Coordinates of C-alpha atoms and ligand atoms in Angstrom, one line a residue:
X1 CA 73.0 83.9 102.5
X2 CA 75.4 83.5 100.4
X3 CA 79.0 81.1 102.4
X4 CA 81.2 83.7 103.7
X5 CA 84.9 83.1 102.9
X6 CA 87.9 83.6 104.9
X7 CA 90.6 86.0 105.0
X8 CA 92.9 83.2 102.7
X9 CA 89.9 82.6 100.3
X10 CA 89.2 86.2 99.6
X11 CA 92.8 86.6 99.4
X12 CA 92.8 83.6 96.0
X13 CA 89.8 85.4 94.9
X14 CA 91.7 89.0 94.5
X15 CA 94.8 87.0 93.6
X16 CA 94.1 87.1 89.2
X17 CA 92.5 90.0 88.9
X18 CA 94.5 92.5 86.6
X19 CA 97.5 90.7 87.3
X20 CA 100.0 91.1 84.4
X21 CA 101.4 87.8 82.8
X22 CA 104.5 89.2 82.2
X23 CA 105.4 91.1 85.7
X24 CA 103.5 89.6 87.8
X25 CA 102.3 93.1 88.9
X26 CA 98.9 94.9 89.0
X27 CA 96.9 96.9 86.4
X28 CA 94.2 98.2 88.3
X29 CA 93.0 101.6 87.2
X30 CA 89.8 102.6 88.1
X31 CA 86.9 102.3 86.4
X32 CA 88.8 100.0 83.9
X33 CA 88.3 96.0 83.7
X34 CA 90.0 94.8 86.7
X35 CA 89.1 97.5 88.9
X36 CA 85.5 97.5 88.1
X37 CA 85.6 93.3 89.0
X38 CA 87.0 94.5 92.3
X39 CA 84.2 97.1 92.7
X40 CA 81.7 93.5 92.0
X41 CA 83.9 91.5 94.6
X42 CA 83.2 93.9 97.0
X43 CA 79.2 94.4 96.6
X44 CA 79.5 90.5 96.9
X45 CA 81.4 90.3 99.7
X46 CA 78.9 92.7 101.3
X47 CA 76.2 90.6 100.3
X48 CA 77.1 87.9 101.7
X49 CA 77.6 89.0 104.9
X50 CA 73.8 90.8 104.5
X51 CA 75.5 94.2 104.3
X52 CA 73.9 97.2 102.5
X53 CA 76.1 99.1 100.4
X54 CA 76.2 102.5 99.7
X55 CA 77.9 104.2 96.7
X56 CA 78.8 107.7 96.9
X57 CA 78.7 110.2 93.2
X58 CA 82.2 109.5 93.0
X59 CA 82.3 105.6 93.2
X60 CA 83.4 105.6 97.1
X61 CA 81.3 102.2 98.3
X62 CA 81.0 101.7 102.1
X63 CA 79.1 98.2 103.2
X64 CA 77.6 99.3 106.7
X65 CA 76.6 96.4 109.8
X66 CA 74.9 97.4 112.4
X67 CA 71.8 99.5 113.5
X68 CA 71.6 102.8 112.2
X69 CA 70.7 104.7 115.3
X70 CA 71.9 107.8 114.2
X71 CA 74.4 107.6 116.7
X72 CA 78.3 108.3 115.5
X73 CA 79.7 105.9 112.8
X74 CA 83.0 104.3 112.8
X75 CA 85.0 103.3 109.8
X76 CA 87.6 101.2 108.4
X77 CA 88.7 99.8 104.8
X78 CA 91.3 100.7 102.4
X79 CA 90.9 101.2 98.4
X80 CA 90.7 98.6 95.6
X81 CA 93.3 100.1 92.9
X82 CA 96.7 100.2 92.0
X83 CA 99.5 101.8 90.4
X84 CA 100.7 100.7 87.4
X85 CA 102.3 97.4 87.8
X86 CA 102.0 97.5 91.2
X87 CA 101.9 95.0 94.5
X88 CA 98.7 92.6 95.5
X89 CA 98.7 94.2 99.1
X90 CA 98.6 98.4 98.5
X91 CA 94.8 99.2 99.4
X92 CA 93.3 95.3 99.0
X93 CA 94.9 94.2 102.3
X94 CA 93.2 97.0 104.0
X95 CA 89.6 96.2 102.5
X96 CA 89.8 92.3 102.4
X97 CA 91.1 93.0 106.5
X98 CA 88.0 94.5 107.1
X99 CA 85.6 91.9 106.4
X100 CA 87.9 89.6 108.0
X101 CA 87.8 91.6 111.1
X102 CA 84.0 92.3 110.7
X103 CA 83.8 88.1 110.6
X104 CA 85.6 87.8 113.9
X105 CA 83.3 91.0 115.5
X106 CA 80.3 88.6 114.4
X107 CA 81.9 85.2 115.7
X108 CA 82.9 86.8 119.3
X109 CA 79.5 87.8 119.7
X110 CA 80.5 91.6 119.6
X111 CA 77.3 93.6 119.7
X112 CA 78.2 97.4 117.9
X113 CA 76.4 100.4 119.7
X114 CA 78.3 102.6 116.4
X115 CA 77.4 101.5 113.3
X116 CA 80.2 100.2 111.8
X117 CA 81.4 100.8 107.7
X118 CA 84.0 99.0 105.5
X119 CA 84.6 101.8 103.2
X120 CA 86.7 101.4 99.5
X121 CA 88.0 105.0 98.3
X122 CA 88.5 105.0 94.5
X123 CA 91.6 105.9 92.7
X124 CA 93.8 106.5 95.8
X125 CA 96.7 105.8 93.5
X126 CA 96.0 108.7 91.5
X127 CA 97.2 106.0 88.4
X128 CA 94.6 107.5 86.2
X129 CA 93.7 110.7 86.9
X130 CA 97.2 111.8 88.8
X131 CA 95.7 113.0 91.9
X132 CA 96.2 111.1 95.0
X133 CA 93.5 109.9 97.0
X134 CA 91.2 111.5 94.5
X135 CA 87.7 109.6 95.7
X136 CA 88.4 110.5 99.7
X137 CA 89.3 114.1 98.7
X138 CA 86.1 114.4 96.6
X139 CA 84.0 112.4 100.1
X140 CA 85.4 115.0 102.3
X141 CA 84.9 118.2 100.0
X142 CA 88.9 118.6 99.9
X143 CA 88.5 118.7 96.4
X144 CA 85.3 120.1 94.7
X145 CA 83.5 118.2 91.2
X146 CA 83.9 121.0 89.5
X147 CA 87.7 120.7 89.4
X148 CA 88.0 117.1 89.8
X149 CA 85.2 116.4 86.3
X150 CA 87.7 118.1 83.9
X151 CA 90.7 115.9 85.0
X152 CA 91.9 113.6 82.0
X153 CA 93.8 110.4 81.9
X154 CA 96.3 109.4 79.5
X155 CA 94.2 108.8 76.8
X156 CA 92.5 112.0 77.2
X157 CA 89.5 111.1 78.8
X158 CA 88.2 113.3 81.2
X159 CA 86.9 112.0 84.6
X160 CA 83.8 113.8 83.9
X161 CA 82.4 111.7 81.4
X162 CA 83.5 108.3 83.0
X163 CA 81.2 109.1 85.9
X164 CA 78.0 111.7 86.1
X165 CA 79.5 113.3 89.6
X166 CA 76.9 114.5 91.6
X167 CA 73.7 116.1 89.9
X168 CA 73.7 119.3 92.9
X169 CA 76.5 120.8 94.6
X170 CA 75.6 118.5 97.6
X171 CA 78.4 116.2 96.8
X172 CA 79.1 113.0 99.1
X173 CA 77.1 112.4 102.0
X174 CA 79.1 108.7 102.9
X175 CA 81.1 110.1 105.9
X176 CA 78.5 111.9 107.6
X177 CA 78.0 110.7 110.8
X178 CA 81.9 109.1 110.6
X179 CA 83.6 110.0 113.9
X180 CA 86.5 107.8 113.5
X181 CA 88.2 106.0 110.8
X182 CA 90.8 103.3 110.9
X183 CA 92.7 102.2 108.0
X184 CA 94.8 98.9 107.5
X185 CA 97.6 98.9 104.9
X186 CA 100.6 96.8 104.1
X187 CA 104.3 98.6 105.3
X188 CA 105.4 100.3 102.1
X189 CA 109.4 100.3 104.0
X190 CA 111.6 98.3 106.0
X191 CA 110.4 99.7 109.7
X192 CA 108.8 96.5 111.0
X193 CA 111.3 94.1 109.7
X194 CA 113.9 96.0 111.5
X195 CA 112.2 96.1 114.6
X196 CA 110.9 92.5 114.3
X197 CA 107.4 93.3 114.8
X198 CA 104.1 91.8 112.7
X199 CA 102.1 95.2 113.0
X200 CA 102.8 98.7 114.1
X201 CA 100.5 101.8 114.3
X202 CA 101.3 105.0 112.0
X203 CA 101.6 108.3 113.9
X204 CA 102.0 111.2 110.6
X205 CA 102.1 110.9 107.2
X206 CA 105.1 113.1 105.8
X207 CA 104.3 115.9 103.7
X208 CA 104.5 115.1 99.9
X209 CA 103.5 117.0 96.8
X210 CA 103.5 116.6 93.0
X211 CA 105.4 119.1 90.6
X212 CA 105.1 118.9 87.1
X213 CA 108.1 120.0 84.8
X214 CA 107.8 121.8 81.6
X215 CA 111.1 122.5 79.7
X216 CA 110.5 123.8 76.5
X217 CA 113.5 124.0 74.0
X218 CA 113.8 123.5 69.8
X219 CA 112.9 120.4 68.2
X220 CA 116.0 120.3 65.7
X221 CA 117.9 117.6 63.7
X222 CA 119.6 115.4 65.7
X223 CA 122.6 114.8 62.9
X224 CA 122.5 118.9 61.1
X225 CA 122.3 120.9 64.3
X226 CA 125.8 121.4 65.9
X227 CA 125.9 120.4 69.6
X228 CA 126.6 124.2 70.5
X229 CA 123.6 125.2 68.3
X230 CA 121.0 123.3 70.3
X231 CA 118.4 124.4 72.9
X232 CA 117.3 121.0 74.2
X233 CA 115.2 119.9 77.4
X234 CA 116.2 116.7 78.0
X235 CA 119.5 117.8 79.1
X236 CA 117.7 120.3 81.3
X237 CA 115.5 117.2 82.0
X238 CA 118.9 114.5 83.3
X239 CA 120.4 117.0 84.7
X240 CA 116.9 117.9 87.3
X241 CA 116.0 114.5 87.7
X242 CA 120.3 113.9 88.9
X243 CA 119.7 117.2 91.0
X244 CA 116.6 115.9 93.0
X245 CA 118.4 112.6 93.9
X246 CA 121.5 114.3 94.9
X247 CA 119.6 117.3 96.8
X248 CA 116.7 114.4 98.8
X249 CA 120.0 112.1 99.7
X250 CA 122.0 115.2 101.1
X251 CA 118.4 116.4 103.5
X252 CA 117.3 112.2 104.3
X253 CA 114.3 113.1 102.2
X254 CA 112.8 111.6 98.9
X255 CA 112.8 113.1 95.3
X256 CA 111.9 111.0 92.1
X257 CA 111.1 111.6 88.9
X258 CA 108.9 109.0 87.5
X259 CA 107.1 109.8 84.3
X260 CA 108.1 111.9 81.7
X261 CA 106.9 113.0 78.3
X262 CA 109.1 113.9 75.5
X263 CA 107.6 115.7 72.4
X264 CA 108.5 114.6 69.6
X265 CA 109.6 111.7 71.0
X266 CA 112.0 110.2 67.8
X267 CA 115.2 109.0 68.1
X268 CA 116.3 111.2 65.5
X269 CA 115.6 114.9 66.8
X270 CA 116.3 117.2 69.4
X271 CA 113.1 117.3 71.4
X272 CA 111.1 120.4 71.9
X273 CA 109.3 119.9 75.1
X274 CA 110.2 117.6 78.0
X275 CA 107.3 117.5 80.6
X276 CA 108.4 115.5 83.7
X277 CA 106.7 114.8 87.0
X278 CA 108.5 115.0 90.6
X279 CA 107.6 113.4 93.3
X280 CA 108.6 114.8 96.5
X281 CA 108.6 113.6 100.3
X282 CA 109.9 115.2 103.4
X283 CA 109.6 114.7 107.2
X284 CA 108.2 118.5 107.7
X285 CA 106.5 121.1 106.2
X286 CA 109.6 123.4 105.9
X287 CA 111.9 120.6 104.8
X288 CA 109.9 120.0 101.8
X289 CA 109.6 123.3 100.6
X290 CA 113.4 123.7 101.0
X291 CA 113.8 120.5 98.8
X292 CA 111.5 121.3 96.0
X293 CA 113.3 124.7 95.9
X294 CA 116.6 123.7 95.6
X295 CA 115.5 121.2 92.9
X296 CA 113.5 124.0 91.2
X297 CA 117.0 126.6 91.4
X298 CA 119.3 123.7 90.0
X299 CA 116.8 123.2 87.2
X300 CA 117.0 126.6 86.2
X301 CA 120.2 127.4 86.4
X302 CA 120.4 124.4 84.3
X303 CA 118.1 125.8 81.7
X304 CA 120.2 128.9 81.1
X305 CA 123.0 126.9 80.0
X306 CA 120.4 125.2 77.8
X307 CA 118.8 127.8 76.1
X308 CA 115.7 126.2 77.8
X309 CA 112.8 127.2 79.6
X310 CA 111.7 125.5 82.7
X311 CA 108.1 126.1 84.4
X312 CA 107.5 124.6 87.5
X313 CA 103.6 123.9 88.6
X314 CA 102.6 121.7 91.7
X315 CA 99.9 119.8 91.1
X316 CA 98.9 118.7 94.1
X317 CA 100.9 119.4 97.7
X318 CA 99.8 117.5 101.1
X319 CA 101.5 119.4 104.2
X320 CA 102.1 116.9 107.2
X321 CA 99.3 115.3 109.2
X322 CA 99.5 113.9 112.5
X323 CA 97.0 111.0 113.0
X324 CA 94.7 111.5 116.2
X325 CA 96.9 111.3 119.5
X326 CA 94.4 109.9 121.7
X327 CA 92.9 107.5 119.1
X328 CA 96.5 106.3 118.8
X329 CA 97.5 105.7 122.2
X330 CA 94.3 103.7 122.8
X331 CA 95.6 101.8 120.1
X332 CA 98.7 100.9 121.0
X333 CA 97.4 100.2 124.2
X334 CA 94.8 97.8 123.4
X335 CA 97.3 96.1 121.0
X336 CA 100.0 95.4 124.1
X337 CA 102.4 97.9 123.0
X338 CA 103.3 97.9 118.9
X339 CA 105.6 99.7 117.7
X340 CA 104.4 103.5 115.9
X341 CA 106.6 104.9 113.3
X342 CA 105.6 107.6 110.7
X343 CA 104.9 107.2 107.0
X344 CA 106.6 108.2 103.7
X345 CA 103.2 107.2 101.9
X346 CA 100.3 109.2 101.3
X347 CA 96.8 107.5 102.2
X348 CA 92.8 108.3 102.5
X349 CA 93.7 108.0 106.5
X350 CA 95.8 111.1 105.7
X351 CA 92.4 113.1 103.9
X352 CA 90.1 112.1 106.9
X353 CA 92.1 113.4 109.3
X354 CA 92.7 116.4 107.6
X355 CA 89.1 116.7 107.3
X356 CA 88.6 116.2 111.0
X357 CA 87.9 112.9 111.4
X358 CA 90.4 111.2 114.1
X359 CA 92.1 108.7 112.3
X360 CA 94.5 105.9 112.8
X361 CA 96.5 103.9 110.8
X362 CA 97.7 100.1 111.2
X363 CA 100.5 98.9 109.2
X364 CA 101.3 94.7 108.3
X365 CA 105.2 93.8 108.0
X366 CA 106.2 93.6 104.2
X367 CA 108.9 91.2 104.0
X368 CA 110.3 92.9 100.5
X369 CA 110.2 96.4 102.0
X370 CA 109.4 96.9 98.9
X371 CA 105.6 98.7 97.8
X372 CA 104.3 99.7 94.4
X373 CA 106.0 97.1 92.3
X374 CA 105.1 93.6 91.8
X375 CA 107.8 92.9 94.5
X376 CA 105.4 93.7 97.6
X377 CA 104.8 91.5 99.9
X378 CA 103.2 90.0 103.2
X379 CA 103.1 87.2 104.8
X380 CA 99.6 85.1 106.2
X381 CA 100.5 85.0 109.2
X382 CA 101.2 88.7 109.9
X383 CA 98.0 89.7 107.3
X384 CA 96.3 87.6 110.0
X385 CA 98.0 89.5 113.3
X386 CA 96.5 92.3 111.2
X387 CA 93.2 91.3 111.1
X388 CA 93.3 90.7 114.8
X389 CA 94.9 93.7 115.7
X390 CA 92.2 95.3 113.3
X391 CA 89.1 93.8 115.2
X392 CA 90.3 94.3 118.4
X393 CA 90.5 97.8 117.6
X394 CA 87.1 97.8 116.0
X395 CA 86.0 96.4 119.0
X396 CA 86.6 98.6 121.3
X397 CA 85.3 101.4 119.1
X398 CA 81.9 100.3 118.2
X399 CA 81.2 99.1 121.6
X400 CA 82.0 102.5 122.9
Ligands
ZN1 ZN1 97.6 102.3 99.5

C-alpha cells in the first residue's frame, strides 16, 4: 500500500492544480485539465487507503471502506471543481476532510457496522454547464440525462458528447443504500468569525434560483443614430442589474448579475441583444419570488422607455431546504454545542436532502468571509477542528 498522507500533505498536493499565475485563483471546470488531475488525486487517494472506487454515468466517484453487508450506507465528501477564478477551499476542503476523518476512524480503531463512502459530486459549481450541483441532481434523478446531455458550455459543447451518460434509463445507482449524508465545506460568510467559533453545523439552505435575461433592441451606429432614435438593451441591461441591488438591499436578500452577453459586442454600435444572468437568494420561499418579481417589473417598465424587449426565463430555481432535524441535533450534540446558522450557498447536501436522504452540513471558519474568489480562506488549525468534528460525527454514524 501505497504511504497515506496527512490532511497538510494532501492539502500541498491540491495546492497547484489549476491555480491561475496571475490571480492566484482556481480554474477548475470539469472534465477539463485540472479537474480531471483532481478526479486522478482522488482514485489515488482511495487507493492508497485500499478503497474501491465507484464511478457513476455521470462522473460522481464515491471510494467506499467497510464491509458491504447490505446494511444502510453513510456518506460524506464534497466536490472537486470550481468557479471560475475561484477559492482553494469551495468543495476540496470537504473531500480532502473526508479521508482525513476516514484516517482517524482507522487510527481510533473504529470498527463501521454502515459502510461508509467519500463521495466527489461533479460540477457543483455549475461553471461549465450552468446548472448547480448538476452531478448530485443527475445521482438523485432530480434532473433526468435526457435534459442534462443537450446542455452546452461556453464553447458550445454539449455535455452529451463529453461523457456517454448512461446507456438505459437506469441512471445512477451510487446512493442506493445511502441513508445519511454529511457534507463538510468551508463558511462562504462571516457567521463564525463573528461568533468566534472554528466550526458550526448548517440548518437550511436559502432558496436561490437562476434567471436569464434576454433584452433584445436594434444594433445601430453608435455615432449616426440620434440618442432619441435608439432601442438599446444595455440600458435596459444597467438599469436591471441597479434595480436588483437596490430591490435585494431593501428585503436583506441577495440579487447579482454576474455574466452577461452583449451581441455585437463592438465599441462602436448600439447592441442588439443583451442576455444577462441573475442570481437570486432569499431566506424563504415567498421572499424570493417577491424579489425576482419586483426585479422582473422594474426591468420592464424599463424596456418600455427603451423600445426594448425583455424575456425573463429561470433556469434553474431551488425552494428552501431544511437539513434533517434530528441528524442535526445529534450533531451538535456530539460536537459539545457549535453554533448552527443557515446558508446563503447552494450545495449537493441541499439535493440529498431534497431527495430524501437526511443530511447535515458542517461548516470551517473562513477568515476572509470571502468564497468564490481567490480570496477564500481557512486556516489549519480550524480545517483540522473540521476534520475532528467530521469523524466524530462519522463515528457515531457508522457505528450505529
Ligand atoms: Zn461548494
Amino acid at each position: 500500500m501505497t504511504q497515506v498522507a496527512d490532511f497538510e500533505q494532501m492539502w500541498r498536493d491540491l495546492a497547484p492544480v489549476g491555480r491561475s499565475a496571475s490571480s492566484g485563483g482556481y480554474f477548475r471546470q470539469p472534465w477539463h485539465a485540472a479537474e480531471l488531475e483532481l478526479r486522478a488525486w482522488f482514485r489515488e487517494a482511495a487507493a492508497a487507503r485500499g478503497l474501491e472506487v465507484d464511478e457513476d454515468p455521470f462522473g460522481n466517484l464515491v471510494a467506499w471502506w467497510g464491509p458491504d453487508t447490505g446494511a444502510e450506507k453513510v456518506l460524506t465528501g464534497s466536490h472537486l471543481d470550481s468557479v471560475l477564478d475561484g477559492g482553494a477551499y469551495d468543495g476540496p476542503l470537504g473531500v480532502v476532510s473526508s479521508f482525513a476523518a476516514l484516517d482517524l476512524l482507522r487510527e481510533r480503531g473504529v470498527v463501521p457496522t454502515r459502510r461508509l463512502g467519500l463521495a466527489a459530486f461533479v460540477e457543483e459549481e455549475g461553471s461549465r454547464f450552468g446548472r448547480a450541483c448538476l452531478g448530485s441532481r443527475l445521482a438523485v434523478g432530480a434532473t433526468t440525462w435526457e435534459a442534462a446531455r443537450e446542455l452546452t458550455d461556453r464553447d458550445g459543447v454539449r455535455l452529451g458528447d463529453v461523457i456517454e451518460g448512461p446507456t438505459d434509463d437506469a441512471g445512477s445507482t451510487l446512493l442506493e443504500g445511502v441513508v445519511t449524508y454529511v457534507e463538510l465545506h468551508v463558511e462562504q460568510g462571516r457567521g463564525l468569525i463573528d461568533l468566534d467559533a472554528p466550526v458550526g453545523v448548517h440548518d437550511a439552505i436559502w432558496p436561490h434560483g437562476r434567471y436569464r435575461y434576454d433584452i433584445a433592441g436594434r444594433a445601430d451606429h453608435a455615432g449616426t443614430t440620434r440618442m432619441e432614435d435608439r432601442a438599446d438593451p444595455m440600458l435596459t441591461y444597467a438599469m436591471t442589474a441597479l434595480a436588483a441591488n437596490k430591490q435585494a438591499r431593501l428585503s436583506g436578500q441577495r440579487a447579482t448579475f454576474g455574466r452577461i452577453d452583449v451581441r455585437p459586442n463592438g465599441t462602436n454600435a448600439v447592441p442588439s441583444h443583451v442576455t444577462a444572468w441573475l442570481d437570486a437568494r432569499a431566506e424563504s420561499d415567498a421572499a424570493l419570488a417577491a424579489l425576482v418579481a419586483a426585479i422582473e417589473k422594474q426591468a420592464g417598465d424599463r424596456a418600455e422607455r427603451d423600445g426594448t424587449r425583455v424575456a425573463v426565463t429561470a433556469e434553474s430555481v431551488s425552494g428552501e431546504v431544511a437539513f434533517d432535524a434530528a441528524l442535526r441535533d445529534s450533531l451538535v450534540q456530539r460536537l459539545g454545542g457549535v453554533p448552527v446558522l443557515p446558508t446563503q450557498a447552494g450545495h449537493d447536501a441541499g439535493i440529498l436532502q431534497d431527495a430524501g436522504i437526511p443530511t447535515a452540513m458542517l461548516f470551517v471558519r473562513n477568515p476572509s468571509g470571502v468564497s468564490h474568489s481567490p480570496y477564500e480562506s481557512a486556516e489549519t488549525a480550524d480545517c483540522l477542528a473540521g476534520v475532528e468534528a467530521l469523524a466524530t460525527t462519522l463515528t457515531g454514524l457508522v457505528e450505529a
